[in-house]
Amino acid sequence: MCCDVSHFDFHFSTAPAEQLSLHMFTTPHIPSHRFTKIVCVDCAYHFDTRHHFFQRAFECLEENGVISLTDLCVKESANGGMWRVVWWCVGRLTGIPPVNLMTESNYRRDLHAAGFTNVTVKSLDPHVLSGFATFIQRHGKMWENVIQQQLWIRFRLAGAMMGWLGRSQAISYVLVTAQ
């Protein structure tokens, strides 16, 4: 989803919601409208593939436009050997394409390859992944009758796995900006 908010300032705005321009970013064509900002919160790791999304996003941004994302990066120390099996399991359990489970250096490489510059990556650890795992544990009973049992089991396992990966410092939840 893209949102063009260049025509007013969020901090002091009393502008009505109609002034926001929201667009779904799901079709293969490039919209004729260009955006000043693209915001992608907690979902890019699911895109098939994130690299393709970066290319499309860059094409849709105005000159000097900015993309901001929250996303997952694999730590350099957890990028090979037995970790490949772990990342395959994470992908199967969560629906994340394994190619999207990449290190920060590869993440930066993909952004640069798409045309982005001024890339910043800031870790939001340790609270995000452990918070997600804790939320799933605490609210399990409340959600287990709302979500299909098989899906709920996968969700609980994914929560536990993400909590473990965060505690083991194998993966990092990051805030990314690029121009």
PDB file of N, CA, C and O in Angstrom, residues 74 77-90 164-165 168 170:
ATOM      1  N   VAL A  74      18.560 -11.197   9.039  1.00  0.00           N
ATOM      2  CA  VAL A  74      19.316 -12.280   9.654  1.00  0.00           C
ATOM      3  C   VAL A  74      20.678 -11.723  10.065  1.00  0.00           C
ATOM      4  O   VAL A  74      21.296 -10.969   9.310  1.00  0.00           O
ATOM      5  N   SER A  77      26.165 -13.699  11.855  1.00  0.00           N
ATOM      6  CA  SER A  77      26.620 -14.897  12.565  1.00  0.00           C
ATOM      7  C   SER A  77      25.667 -16.079  12.399  1.00  0.00           C
ATOM      8  O   SER A  77      26.000 -17.206  12.755  1.00  0.00           O
ATOM      9  N   ALA A  78      24.470 -15.829  11.844  1.00  0.00           N
ATOM     10  CA  ALA A  78      23.475 -16.893  11.678  1.00  0.00           C
ATOM     11  C   ALA A  78      23.151 -17.086  10.202  1.00  0.00           C
ATOM     12  O   ALA A  78      22.009 -17.308   9.822  1.00  0.00           O
ATOM     13  N   ASN A  79      24.173 -17.017   9.365  1.00  0.00           N
ATOM     14  CA  ASN A  79      23.959 -17.060   7.919  1.00  0.00           C
ATOM     15  C   ASN A  79      24.777 -18.168   7.277  1.00  0.00           C
ATOM     16  O   ASN A  79      25.698 -17.918   6.537  1.00  0.00           O
ATOM     17  N   GLY A  80      24.442 -19.376   7.554  1.00  0.00           N
ATOM     18  CA  GLY A  80      25.147 -20.482   6.927  1.00  0.00           C
ATOM     19  C   GLY A  80      25.085 -21.713   7.809  1.00  0.00           C
ATOM     20  O   GLY A  80      24.510 -21.697   8.898  1.00  0.00           O
ATOM     21  N   GLY A  81      25.653 -22.784   7.326  1.00  0.00           N
ATOM     22  CA  GLY A  81      25.696 -24.021   8.078  1.00  0.00           C
ATOM     23  C   GLY A  81      24.316 -24.484   8.506  1.00  0.00           C
ATOM     24  O   GLY A  81      23.374 -24.509   7.722  1.00  0.00           O
ATOM     25  N   MET A  82      24.186 -24.833   9.779  1.00  0.00           N
ATOM     26  CA  MET A  82      22.913 -25.346  10.295  1.00  0.00           C
ATOM     27  C   MET A  82      21.815 -24.291  10.285  1.00  0.00           C
ATOM     28  O   MET A  82      20.637 -24.610  10.312  1.00  0.00           O
ATOM     29  N   TRP A  83      22.199 -23.029  10.208  1.00  0.00           N
ATOM     30  CA  TRP A  83      21.196 -21.958  10.169  1.00  0.00           C
ATOM     31  C   TRP A  83      20.345 -22.033   8.908  1.00  0.00           C
ATOM     32  O   TRP A  83      19.185 -21.615   8.913  1.00  0.00           O
ATOM     33  N   ARG A  84      20.882 -22.572   7.826  1.00  0.00           N
ATOM     34  CA  ARG A  84      20.082 -22.702   6.605  1.00  0.00           C
ATOM     35  C   ARG A  84      18.858 -23.576   6.844  1.00  0.00           C
ATOM     36  O   ARG A  84      17.783 -23.307   6.321  1.00  0.00           O
ATOM     37  N   VAL A  85      19.022 -24.619   7.648  1.00  0.00           N
ATOM     38  CA  VAL A  85      17.895 -25.487   7.999  1.00  0.00           C
ATOM     39  C   VAL A  85      16.892 -24.707   8.857  1.00  0.00           C
ATOM     40  O   VAL A  85      15.680 -24.793   8.647  1.00  0.00           O
ATOM     41  N   VAL A  86      17.396 -23.925   9.804  1.00  0.00           N
ATOM     42  CA  VAL A  86      16.524 -23.103  10.654  1.00  0.00           C
ATOM     43  C   VAL A  86      15.723 -22.136   9.787  1.00  0.00           C
ATOM     44  O   VAL A  86      14.498 -22.014   9.948  1.00  0.00           O
ATOM     45  N   TRP A  87      16.384 -21.444   8.853  1.00  0.00           N
ATOM     46  CA  TRP A  87      15.684 -20.462   8.016  1.00  0.00           C
ATOM     47  C   TRP A  87      14.675 -21.132   7.099  1.00  0.00           C
ATOM     48  O   TRP A  87      13.609 -20.573   6.826  1.00  0.00           O
ATOM     49  N   TRP A  88      14.966 -22.334   6.632  1.00  0.00           N
ATOM     50  CA  TRP A  88      14.002 -23.080   5.832  1.00  0.00           C
ATOM     51  C   TRP A  88      12.762 -23.382   6.675  1.00  0.00           C
ATOM     52  O   TRP A  88      11.635 -23.201   6.216  1.00  0.00           O
ATOM     53  N   CYS A  89      12.976 -23.827   7.927  1.00  0.00           N
ATOM     54  CA  CYS A  89      11.853 -24.112   8.837  1.00  0.00           C
ATOM     55  C   CYS A  89      11.047 -22.845   9.125  1.00  0.00           C
ATOM     56  O   CYS A  89       9.810 -22.879   9.141  1.00  0.00           O
ATOM     57  N   VAL A  90      11.733 -21.741   9.367  1.00  0.00           N
ATOM     58  CA  VAL A  90      11.049 -20.467   9.608  1.00  0.00           C
ATOM     59  C   VAL A  90      10.188 -20.117   8.399  1.00  0.00           C
ATOM     60  O   VAL A  90       9.021 -19.724   8.540  1.00  0.00           O
ATOM     61  N   TRP A 164      12.543 -17.174  20.284  1.00  0.00           N
ATOM     62  CA  TRP A 164      13.827 -17.853  20.436  1.00  0.00           C
ATOM     63  C   TRP A 164      14.887 -17.219  19.534  1.00  0.00           C
ATOM     64  O   TRP A 164      16.017 -16.972  19.968  1.00  0.00           O
ATOM     65  N   LEU A 165      14.529 -16.923  18.285  1.00  0.00           N
ATOM     66  CA  LEU A 165      15.487 -16.317  17.360  1.00  0.00           C
ATOM     67  C   LEU A 165      15.931 -14.938  17.848  1.00  0.00           C
ATOM     68  O   LEU A 165      17.096 -14.572  17.721  1.00  0.00           O
ATOM     69  N   SER A 168      18.240 -15.456  20.862  1.00  0.00           N
ATOM     70  CA  SER A 168      19.537 -15.992  20.437  1.00  0.00           C
ATOM     71  C   SER A 168      20.287 -15.002  19.547  1.00  0.00           C
ATOM     72  O   SER A 168      21.396 -15.299  19.115  1.00  0.00           O
ATOM     73  N   ALA A 170      19.800 -14.180  16.515  1.00  0.00           N
ATOM     74  CA  ALA A 170      20.026 -14.691  15.162  1.00  0.00           C
ATOM     75  C   ALA A 170      19.312 -13.841  14.123  1.00  0.00           C
ATOM     76  O   ALA A 170      19.668 -13.856  12.947  1.00  0.00           O
TER      77      ALA A 170
END
